[in-house]
Short mmCIF file of C-alpha atoms in Angstrom, two decimals:
data_model
loop_
_atom_site.label_atom_id
_atom_site.label_comp_id
_atom_site.label_asym_id
_atom_site.label_seq_id
_atom_site.Cartn_x
_atom_site.Cartn_y
_atom_site.Cartn_z
CA MET A 1 -216.27 -7.71 118.21
CA GLU A 2 -216.65 -10.92 120.16
CA ARG A 3 -214.89 -9.26 123.09
CA LEU A 4 -218.01 -7.15 123.65
CA PHE A 5 -220.05 -10.22 124.48
CA ARG A 6 -217.37 -12.17 126.38
CA ILE A 7 -217.34 -9.63 129.20
CA GLN A 8 -219.97 -11.32 131.41
CA GLY A 9 -218.02 -14.55 131.52
CA LEU A 10 -214.83 -12.61 132.16
CA ILE A 11 -216.34 -10.81 135.15
CA CYS A 12 -217.75 -14.03 136.58
CA LEU A 13 -214.24 -15.44 136.44
CA LEU A 14 -212.77 -12.29 138.01
CA LEU A 15 -215.24 -12.48 140.87
CA CYS A 16 -214.06 -15.97 141.65
CA ILE A 17 -210.33 -15.48 141.39
CA THR A 18 -209.64 -11.79 142.06
CA PRO A 19 -209.74 -10.64 145.66
CA ASP A 20 -209.39 -6.97 144.65
CA ILE A 21 -212.97 -6.73 143.34
CA VAL A 22 -215.19 -4.84 145.79
CA TRP A 23 -218.89 -4.11 145.66
CA GLY A 24 -219.54 -0.54 144.58
CA GLN A 25 -221.52 1.87 146.70
CA VAL A 26 -223.58 3.70 144.08
CA TYR A 27 -226.79 5.54 144.95
CA THR A 28 -229.56 7.12 142.93
CA PRO A 29 -230.37 10.82 143.46
CA GLN A 30 -233.24 9.76 145.74
CA GLY A 31 -230.88 7.67 147.87
CA SER A 32 -231.55 4.10 146.69
CA LEU A 33 -228.59 1.72 146.57
CA VAL A 34 -227.96 0.42 143.06
CA SER A 35 -227.55 -3.38 143.20
CA ASP A 36 -225.13 -5.59 141.27
CA THR A 37 -222.52 -2.85 141.10
CA TYR A 38 -218.84 -3.22 141.88
CA ALA A 39 -215.40 -1.81 141.31
CA ILE A 40 -213.14 -4.12 139.32
CA PRO A 41 -209.46 -3.84 138.42
CA GLY A 42 -208.58 -3.80 134.77
CA TYR A 43 -205.98 -2.69 132.31
CA TYR A 44 -205.39 -2.65 128.58
CA SER A 45 -201.96 -2.10 127.07
CA PRO A 46 -201.59 0.74 124.56
CA ALA A 47 -201.46 -1.83 121.76
CA GLN A 48 -204.71 -3.44 122.94
CA LYS A 49 -206.45 -0.08 123.20
CA LEU A 50 -205.40 0.81 119.66
CA ALA A 51 -206.51 -2.54 118.27
CA ILE A 52 -209.93 -2.25 119.92
CA LYS A 53 -210.36 1.32 118.66
CA GLN A 54 -209.48 0.34 115.09
CA GLU A 55 -211.78 -2.69 115.18
CA TYR A 56 -214.86 -0.65 116.13
CA GLU A 57 -214.05 2.29 113.91
CA GLN A 58 -213.88 -0.11 110.98
CA ALA A 59 -217.16 -1.79 111.93
CA TYR A 60 -218.97 1.52 112.62
CA PRO A 61 -217.23 4.20 110.51
CA ARG A 62 -219.91 6.84 111.19
CA ALA A 63 -219.62 6.53 114.97
CA ILE A 64 -217.42 9.15 116.63
CA TYR A 65 -214.66 7.90 118.94
CA ILE A 66 -214.75 9.68 122.33
CA ASP A 67 -212.49 7.79 124.72
CA GLU A 68 -210.24 4.75 124.87
CA ALA A 69 -211.22 1.19 125.78
CA ASP A 70 -211.45 0.67 129.53
CA PRO A 71 -212.55 -2.59 131.22
CA THR A 72 -213.34 -0.94 134.57
CA TYR A 73 -216.79 0.45 133.63
CA ASN A 74 -219.67 -0.33 131.29
CA CYS A 75 -222.58 1.39 129.55
CA HIS A 76 -224.94 1.50 132.55
CA ALA A 77 -222.27 2.92 134.82
CA TYR A 78 -221.33 5.59 132.28
CA ALA A 79 -224.90 6.68 131.49
CA TRP A 80 -226.34 6.76 134.99
CA HIS A 81 -223.32 7.34 137.26
CA ILE A 82 -220.05 8.39 135.63
CA SER A 83 -221.57 11.02 133.30
CA GLU A 84 -222.97 12.65 136.46
CA GLY A 85 -219.53 12.85 138.07
CA GLY A 86 -219.29 9.37 139.63
CA SER A 87 -216.27 7.07 139.75
CA HIS A 88 -215.58 4.08 137.52
CA VAL A 89 -217.66 1.03 138.45
CA TRP A 90 -219.22 -1.88 136.61
CA MET A 91 -222.99 -1.73 136.94
CA GLY A 92 -224.92 -4.94 136.31
CA MET A 93 -223.16 -8.23 135.71
CA SER A 94 -226.03 -10.68 136.14
CA THR A 95 -228.90 -8.16 135.90
CA ASN A 96 -229.70 -4.71 134.60
CA PRO A 97 -230.09 -2.70 137.81
CA THR A 98 -230.83 0.67 136.18
CA SER A 99 -234.62 0.41 136.65
CA ILE A 100 -234.10 1.58 140.24
CA TYR A 101 -233.35 5.06 138.86
CA TRP A 102 -236.94 5.51 137.67
CA GLU A 103 -238.67 3.16 140.09
CA ASP A 104 -237.62 5.29 143.08
CA GLY A 105 -238.59 8.53 141.30
CA SER A 106 -235.10 9.86 140.65
CA TYR A 107 -235.93 10.00 136.95
CA ILE A 108 -239.24 10.07 135.10
CA GLU A 109 -239.94 8.61 131.68
CA THR A 110 -240.44 11.04 128.81
CA THR A 111 -240.21 11.13 125.01
CA ALA A 112 -237.39 11.51 122.51
CA SER A 113 -238.65 14.99 121.62
CA ASP A 114 -238.39 16.27 125.20
CA PRO A 115 -235.40 18.66 125.38
CA GLU A 116 -234.96 17.68 129.06
CA ALA A 117 -234.40 13.99 128.23
CA THR A 118 -230.88 12.93 129.24
CA LYS A 119 -230.87 9.12 129.63
CA VAL A 120 -231.71 6.39 127.12
CA SER A 121 -232.44 2.73 127.77
CA TYR A 122 -232.21 0.03 125.09
CA PRO A 123 -234.61 -2.44 126.79
CA ASP A 124 -233.91 -5.43 124.52
CA ASP A 125 -230.12 -4.96 124.45
CA ASN A 126 -229.29 -4.44 128.14
CA HIS A 127 -227.71 -1.12 127.14
CA SER A 128 -227.80 2.49 128.35
CA ALA A 129 -226.73 5.79 126.77
CA ILE A 130 -226.97 9.53 127.34
CA VAL A 131 -228.51 12.08 124.97
CA SER A 132 -225.91 14.24 123.25
CA THR A 133 -226.09 17.19 120.85
CA PRO A 134 -227.74 17.27 118.44
CA SER A 135 -230.40 15.19 120.21
CA TYR A 136 -230.40 12.36 117.66
CA TYR A 137 -226.85 11.54 118.79
CA PHE A 138 -226.13 9.45 121.88
CA ILE A 139 -222.93 8.79 123.84
CA SER A 140 -222.47 5.31 125.25
CA LYS A 141 -219.81 2.88 126.43
CA TRP A 142 -219.70 -0.29 124.35
CA GLY A 143 -219.17 -3.05 126.92
CA ASN A 144 -215.54 -3.20 127.99
CA THR A 145 -214.40 -1.35 124.86
CA CYS A 146 -214.50 2.31 123.85
CA LEU A 147 -216.78 5.27 124.46
CA PHE A 148 -218.53 6.42 121.26
CA LYS A 149 -220.89 9.11 120.05
CA HIS A 150 -223.40 7.59 117.65
CA THR A 151 -226.94 7.64 116.31
CA LYS A 152 -229.70 5.39 117.63
CA SER A 153 -228.90 2.30 115.56
CA ASP A 154 -225.31 2.96 114.49
CA CYS A 155 -223.94 0.76 117.28
CA PRO A 156 -223.76 -2.94 118.25
CA TYR A 157 -227.11 -2.68 120.08
CA GLN A 158 -229.82 -3.08 117.46
CA ARG A 159 -232.43 -5.46 118.89
CA SER A 160 -234.35 -2.69 120.66
CA LYS A 161 -236.94 -1.31 118.26
CA THR A 162 -238.32 1.12 120.83
CA LEU A 163 -236.08 3.10 123.15
CA ARG A 164 -237.03 4.55 126.53
CA TYR A 165 -236.09 8.12 127.45
CA PHE A 166 -235.76 9.57 130.94
CA LYS A 167 -235.21 12.95 132.56
CA LEU A 168 -234.26 14.02 136.08
CA SER A 169 -237.33 14.46 138.29
CA MET A 170 -235.81 17.33 140.29
CA LYS A 171 -236.62 20.56 138.47
CA ILE A 172 -236.37 24.28 139.15
CA SER A 173 -239.60 26.23 138.75
CA GLY A 174 -240.31 29.96 138.90
CA LYS A 175 -240.83 33.01 136.72
CA GLN A 176 -238.61 33.21 133.66
CA VAL A 177 -239.54 36.73 132.59
CA LEU A 178 -239.22 39.58 135.09
CA VAL A 179 -239.80 43.29 134.61
CA ILE A 180 -237.53 45.58 136.60
CA PRO A 181 -239.53 48.60 137.82
CA PRO A 182 -238.53 51.90 136.16
CA SER A 183 -237.75 53.37 139.58
CA GLY A 184 -235.58 50.45 140.71
CA ASN A 185 -232.45 48.54 139.76
CA THR A 186 -233.51 45.01 140.65
CA VAL A 187 -236.51 42.71 140.77
CA THR A 188 -236.87 39.81 143.23
CA SER A 189 -238.52 36.45 142.60
CA GLU A 190 -238.81 33.04 144.26
CA TYR A 191 -237.61 29.71 142.84
CA ILE A 192 -238.36 26.21 144.06
CA LEU A 193 -236.58 22.91 143.43
CA SER A 194 -238.96 19.95 143.40
CA ARG A 195 -238.40 16.44 144.78
CA VAL A 196 -235.29 17.24 146.83
CA PRO A 197 -234.19 14.05 148.68
CA VAL A 198 -234.67 13.93 152.44
CA GLY A 199 -231.58 15.22 154.22
CA ALA A 200 -230.08 16.87 151.14
CA SER A 201 -228.91 20.48 150.96
CA VAL A 202 -229.29 22.67 147.88
CA GLU A 203 -226.53 24.93 146.65
CA TRP A 204 -228.10 27.57 144.43
CA VAL A 205 -225.99 29.17 141.69
CA VAL A 206 -226.65 32.40 139.74
CA ASP A 207 -224.61 34.51 137.34
CA ARG A 208 -222.31 36.82 139.25
CA GLY A 209 -223.05 40.47 138.58
CA ALA A 210 -226.51 39.73 137.18
CA ALA A 211 -228.28 38.24 140.20
CA THR A 212 -227.87 37.87 143.96
CA ILE A 213 -229.28 35.24 146.31
CA VAL A 214 -231.32 37.06 148.93
CA SER A 215 -232.40 34.13 151.11
CA GLY A 216 -232.91 30.38 151.12
CA GLN A 217 -229.41 29.16 150.23
CA GLY A 218 -229.20 25.52 151.31
CA SER A 219 -232.94 24.85 151.10
CA ASP A 220 -235.31 23.87 148.30
CA LYS A 221 -236.72 27.40 148.08
CA VAL A 222 -234.71 30.54 147.31
CA ARG A 223 -235.31 34.24 146.69
CA ILE A 224 -233.13 35.92 144.09
CA ALA A 225 -232.70 39.59 143.16
CA PHE A 226 -232.02 40.18 139.45
CA SER A 227 -230.43 43.21 137.88
CA TYR A 228 -230.08 41.56 134.46
CA ASN A 229 -230.59 38.24 132.67
CA SER A 230 -229.21 35.26 134.61
CA SER A 231 -229.29 31.49 134.74
CA VAL A 232 -230.53 29.84 137.91
CA SER A 233 -229.09 26.40 138.64
CA ALA A 234 -228.47 24.21 141.64
CA ILE A 235 -226.30 21.41 143.00
CA VAL A 236 -228.03 18.99 145.36
CA HIS A 237 -225.67 17.57 147.98
CA CYS A 238 -227.22 14.25 149.02
CA ASN A 239 -226.48 12.61 152.37
CA THR A 240 -225.22 9.57 150.43
CA GLY A 241 -222.31 11.67 149.17
CA LEU A 242 -223.80 12.08 145.69
CA ASP A 243 -223.84 15.56 144.19
CA VAL A 244 -226.60 16.08 141.61
CA LYS A 245 -226.35 18.95 139.13
CA ILE A 246 -229.76 20.40 138.27
CA PRO A 247 -230.39 21.80 134.76
CA SER A 248 -230.47 25.58 134.79
CA LEU A 249 -233.44 27.86 134.26
CA HIS A 250 -232.79 30.96 132.15
CA VAL A 251 -234.38 34.11 133.55
CA ILE A 252 -234.83 37.31 131.53
CA ALA A 253 -234.92 40.46 133.64
CA SER A 254 -235.17 43.88 132.04
CA LYS A 255 -236.61 47.38 132.39
CA TYR A 256 -237.41 47.26 128.70
CA PRO A 257 -240.23 45.43 126.91
CA ILE A 258 -239.63 41.68 126.74
CA VAL A 259 -241.19 39.56 123.99
CA THR A 260 -242.02 36.13 125.39
CA ASP A 261 -243.77 34.55 122.41
CA ILE A 262 -245.48 35.08 119.07
CA ASP A 263 -249.01 33.80 118.43
CA LEU A 264 -250.21 33.02 114.90
CA PHE A 265 -253.96 32.60 114.39
CA LYS A 266 -256.96 33.31 112.16
CA TYR A 267 -260.04 35.41 112.91
CA GLY A 268 -262.21 34.33 109.98
CA GLN A 269 -259.56 35.13 107.40
CA GLY A 270 -259.24 33.45 104.03
CA ASN A 271 -256.69 31.03 102.61
CA GLY A 272 -253.14 31.94 103.60
CA GLU A 273 -254.28 34.93 105.68
CA TYR A 274 -253.35 35.07 109.37
CA THR A 275 -252.92 37.43 112.28
CA VAL A 276 -249.78 37.57 114.43
CA LYS A 277 -249.59 38.83 117.98
CA ALA A 278 -246.53 39.69 120.05
CA LEU A 279 -246.77 38.61 123.69
CA VAL A 280 -244.91 41.41 125.45
CA THR A 281 -244.43 42.40 129.08
CA ASP A 282 -245.28 46.01 128.17
CA PRO A 283 -248.55 46.16 126.17
CA THR A 284 -247.79 49.71 125.05
CA SER A 285 -244.69 48.59 123.13
CA VAL A 286 -244.06 49.66 119.55
CA CYS A 287 -243.54 46.50 117.48
CA THR A 288 -241.51 46.17 114.31
CA TRP A 289 -242.14 42.96 112.36
CA GLU A 290 -240.24 40.92 109.79
CA CYS A 291 -240.96 37.59 108.10
CA SER A 292 -238.87 35.37 105.87
CA GLY A 293 -239.96 33.81 102.59
CA HIS A 294 -242.77 34.75 100.23
CA SER A 295 -245.00 36.57 102.70
CA ARG A 296 -246.53 39.98 103.36
CA LEU A 297 -246.95 41.80 106.69
CA TYR A 298 -249.39 44.70 106.93
CA GLU A 299 -251.68 46.58 109.31
CA ILE A 300 -254.88 44.79 110.30
CA PRO A 301 -257.06 46.04 107.43
CA TYR A 302 -260.53 46.05 108.95
CA PRO A 303 -260.99 48.29 112.02
CA ASP A 304 -264.31 46.60 112.78
CA ASP A 305 -262.64 43.19 112.88
CA ALA A 306 -259.94 44.49 115.24
CA SER A 307 -262.21 46.60 117.44
CA PHE A 308 -262.13 43.97 120.19
CA ILE A 309 -258.33 44.14 120.41
CA GLU A 310 -257.19 45.98 123.51
CA ASN A 311 -253.68 46.67 122.18
CA PRO A 312 -253.75 46.75 118.35
CA ASN A 313 -250.10 47.84 118.35
CA LEU A 314 -249.15 44.23 119.19
CA PHE A 315 -250.90 42.77 116.12
CA ARG A 316 -250.23 42.50 112.40
CA ALA A 317 -251.91 40.76 109.51
CA ILE A 318 -249.76 38.43 107.43
CA ASP A 319 -250.24 36.55 104.16
CA PHE A 320 -248.31 33.46 103.05
CA TYR A 321 -247.98 32.55 99.38
CA GLU A 322 -245.94 29.33 99.44
CA ARG A 323 -245.95 26.24 101.67
CA GLY A 324 -242.96 25.81 103.96
CA SER A 325 -241.23 27.17 107.05
CA TYR A 326 -241.36 30.87 107.85
CA THR A 327 -239.48 32.69 110.60
CA ILE A 328 -241.41 35.62 112.05
CA SER A 329 -239.41 38.17 114.06
CA VAL A 330 -240.59 41.09 116.16
CA TYR A 331 -238.74 43.86 117.95
CA ALA A 332 -240.74 45.43 120.79
CA ALA A 333 -239.49 48.81 121.96
CA ASN A 334 -240.48 51.40 124.51
CA ALA A 335 -241.15 55.07 123.76
CA VAL A 336 -237.44 55.83 123.30
CA GLY A 337 -236.83 52.84 121.00
CA ILE A 338 -235.14 50.44 123.44
CA GLY A 339 -236.44 46.89 123.63
CA THR A 340 -235.92 43.22 122.86
CA SER A 341 -236.41 40.94 119.86
CA PHE A 342 -237.93 37.50 119.47
CA SER A 343 -238.16 35.04 116.57
CA LYS A 344 -240.30 31.97 116.02
CA THR A 345 -240.56 29.53 113.13
CA PHE A 346 -243.90 28.27 111.83
CA ASP A 347 -244.71 25.52 109.35
CA ILE A 348 -247.27 26.93 106.92
CA GLN A 349 -249.36 24.71 104.65
CA ASP A 350 -252.42 26.94 104.20
CA VAL A 351 -251.43 29.53 101.60
CA LYS A 352 -253.13 32.15 99.44
CA PHE A 353 -254.25 31.12 95.98
CA SER A 354 -252.76 33.04 93.10
CA PHE A 355 -255.40 35.48 91.92
CA SER A 356 -256.33 36.01 88.27
CA PHE A 357 -258.86 37.94 86.25
CA SER A 358 -260.76 37.58 83.02
CA VAL A 359 -261.85 40.11 80.40
CA SER A 360 -264.82 39.49 78.16
CA PRO A 361 -265.33 39.72 75.38
CA ASN A 362 -261.75 39.72 74.17
CA PRO A 363 -261.37 41.06 71.53
CA VAL A 364 -263.77 43.84 72.61
CA ILE A 365 -266.11 44.89 69.83
CA GLY A 366 -267.96 47.64 71.71
CA ASN A 367 -267.28 50.38 74.25
CA VAL A 368 -267.35 48.33 77.46
CA MET A 369 -265.65 45.22 78.80
CA GLN A 370 -266.60 42.86 81.64
CA LEU A 371 -263.77 42.29 84.17
CA GLU A 372 -263.95 39.44 86.70
CA ILE A 373 -261.32 38.95 89.43
CA VAL A 374 -260.92 35.34 90.62
CA ASN A 375 -259.71 34.33 94.11
CA ARG A 376 -259.89 37.81 95.57
CA VAL A 377 -258.17 38.23 98.93
CA ARG A 378 -260.43 39.26 101.79
CA SER A 379 -257.86 41.55 103.34
CA VAL A 380 -257.50 43.68 100.18
CA GLU A 381 -260.02 46.52 100.25
CA GLN A 382 -259.52 47.70 96.69
CA PHE A 383 -257.99 46.92 93.33
CA THR A 384 -256.11 49.17 90.96
CA ILE A 385 -257.00 48.47 87.34
CA SER A 386 -254.71 49.98 84.70
CA VAL A 387 -254.80 49.80 80.92
CA TYR A 388 -251.41 50.25 79.23
CA THR A 389 -250.38 50.80 75.63
CA ALA A 390 -249.11 47.79 73.70
CA ASP A 391 -245.48 48.59 74.53
CA TYR A 392 -246.37 48.99 78.23
CA SER A 393 -244.96 52.51 78.26
CA GLN A 394 -248.06 54.57 79.03
CA VAL A 395 -251.17 54.25 81.18
CA VAL A 396 -254.20 55.24 79.12
CA LYS A 397 -256.88 54.39 81.67
CA GLU A 398 -256.83 53.71 85.39
CA LEU A 399 -259.41 53.22 88.12
CA VAL A 400 -259.53 52.06 91.73
CA THR A 401 -262.43 49.89 92.84
CA PRO A 402 -263.43 47.62 95.74
CA LEU A 403 -265.41 45.42 93.32
CA SER A 404 -264.16 42.12 91.95
CA SER A 405 -266.74 42.13 89.13
CA LEU A 406 -267.38 45.27 87.15
CA ILE A 407 -268.05 46.76 83.70
CA VAL A 408 -265.31 49.10 82.49
CA ASP A 409 -266.01 51.89 80.02
CA ILE A 410 -263.35 51.89 77.28
CA SER A 411 -265.12 54.19 74.82
CA SER A 412 -262.19 56.62 74.98
CA LEU A 413 -259.72 54.02 73.71
CA GLU A 414 -258.94 53.54 70.06
CA ASP A 415 -258.89 50.16 68.37
CA GLY A 416 -255.68 48.25 68.89
CA GLU A 417 -253.70 46.13 71.33
CA TYR A 418 -253.36 47.00 75.03
CA TRP A 419 -252.30 45.49 78.36
CA VAL A 420 -254.72 45.28 81.28
CA GLU A 421 -253.06 45.15 84.70
CA VAL A 422 -254.81 44.44 88.01
CA LYS A 423 -252.92 45.13 91.22
CA GLU A 424 -254.08 43.43 94.42
CA GLY A 425 -252.05 44.65 97.36
CA ASP A 426 -248.45 43.91 96.36
CA ARG A 427 -249.44 41.29 93.77
CA VAL A 428 -249.91 42.05 90.09
CA CYS A 429 -251.61 40.13 87.30
CA LYS A 430 -251.84 41.22 83.65
CA GLN A 431 -253.10 40.07 80.26
CA ARG A 432 -253.46 41.34 76.69
CA LEU A 433 -256.56 43.17 75.48
CA ASP A 434 -257.64 43.65 71.86
CA ILE A 435 -260.16 46.29 70.82
CA LYS A 436 -261.67 45.60 67.39
CA ARG A 437 -264.82 47.60 66.76
CA GLN A 438 -264.53 47.30 62.99
#
């Protein structure tokens, strides 16, 4: 792998002896000239390309080979210029000129968790990469060798403990959820592209058949008529000759209820008890809920608690019994049952305690027993208490009560063994009972 680090000396030599090297004309999206950039001739024979490929695949077996070794461009050129449609150049022989991309505002620094992050800088390795999919994978050119897809540290550039992430500063903004009026076939909305370079023109792009550009083509502001869901994207044609592709904005347009989010919150509820709310464009929607895992969805149990809710049809109560990830889904429909669905995953650590109960005395030597329910759930209004025969085949006594501590009359039961079962909502707990009066 010594060839990776001999490249600077090689280029210095080429600059001195090769008349074909020309300085490259590379510009940032905001129109700044990128220094220390040039076009250089170069060629590897098929045998050399194969040898280089095998060398790096052996050294980094988990890295994914993308493209053959090519001495005409490097990591900075690939990440900041070529991956955006530019030609092969070598960017930075004596310096790292990439800082101009964020210093002139073409890109802004962000975090690794930002889904809009596209560029990565290894500040202590003089290396650049682009974010791939999944986001913990990068694609980068390794010096004058091959192009690889790899994880953060599975590459020759390992001195940088902290990486820097960047995203394009130009961004489309506007409404992403639009309701088409019942009496119409389309809905119109405005979209704006920020930080367009001076002198640039904007080519707006929508999905054919789903949306139509009404006005503003060529400018940073456009009006679009939607008849269905569509992406809204743009290509910025800079006066430097650079064309910049802008990430698309997905717009949902429908006559039917559209769920935009799910809220999960508490309103004084106990352990593991929550309330969910569907955020819907039509507040009169009929919502059907589902949840994965060990959970329970049910109507909000206390009318007084929910009296402040303007649209109780958008709410449900939910209990969680185990820690972990749960996916909550809702389908919001109009009066004739047509609508849209939405799912969201939540990490739940606050869960309901398993309830239990005690009977005393046990064995019972009289005609009454004391029953205490432990860890009662606030959202359960009543308990069903059943006494079964020893073989669990017959209910010999049953009562429904809102109390968690009560005295139960068992004078009608003969001496012997029984089962006592307490049902709390959809949860059941049971234990043996002995009656021994003599």
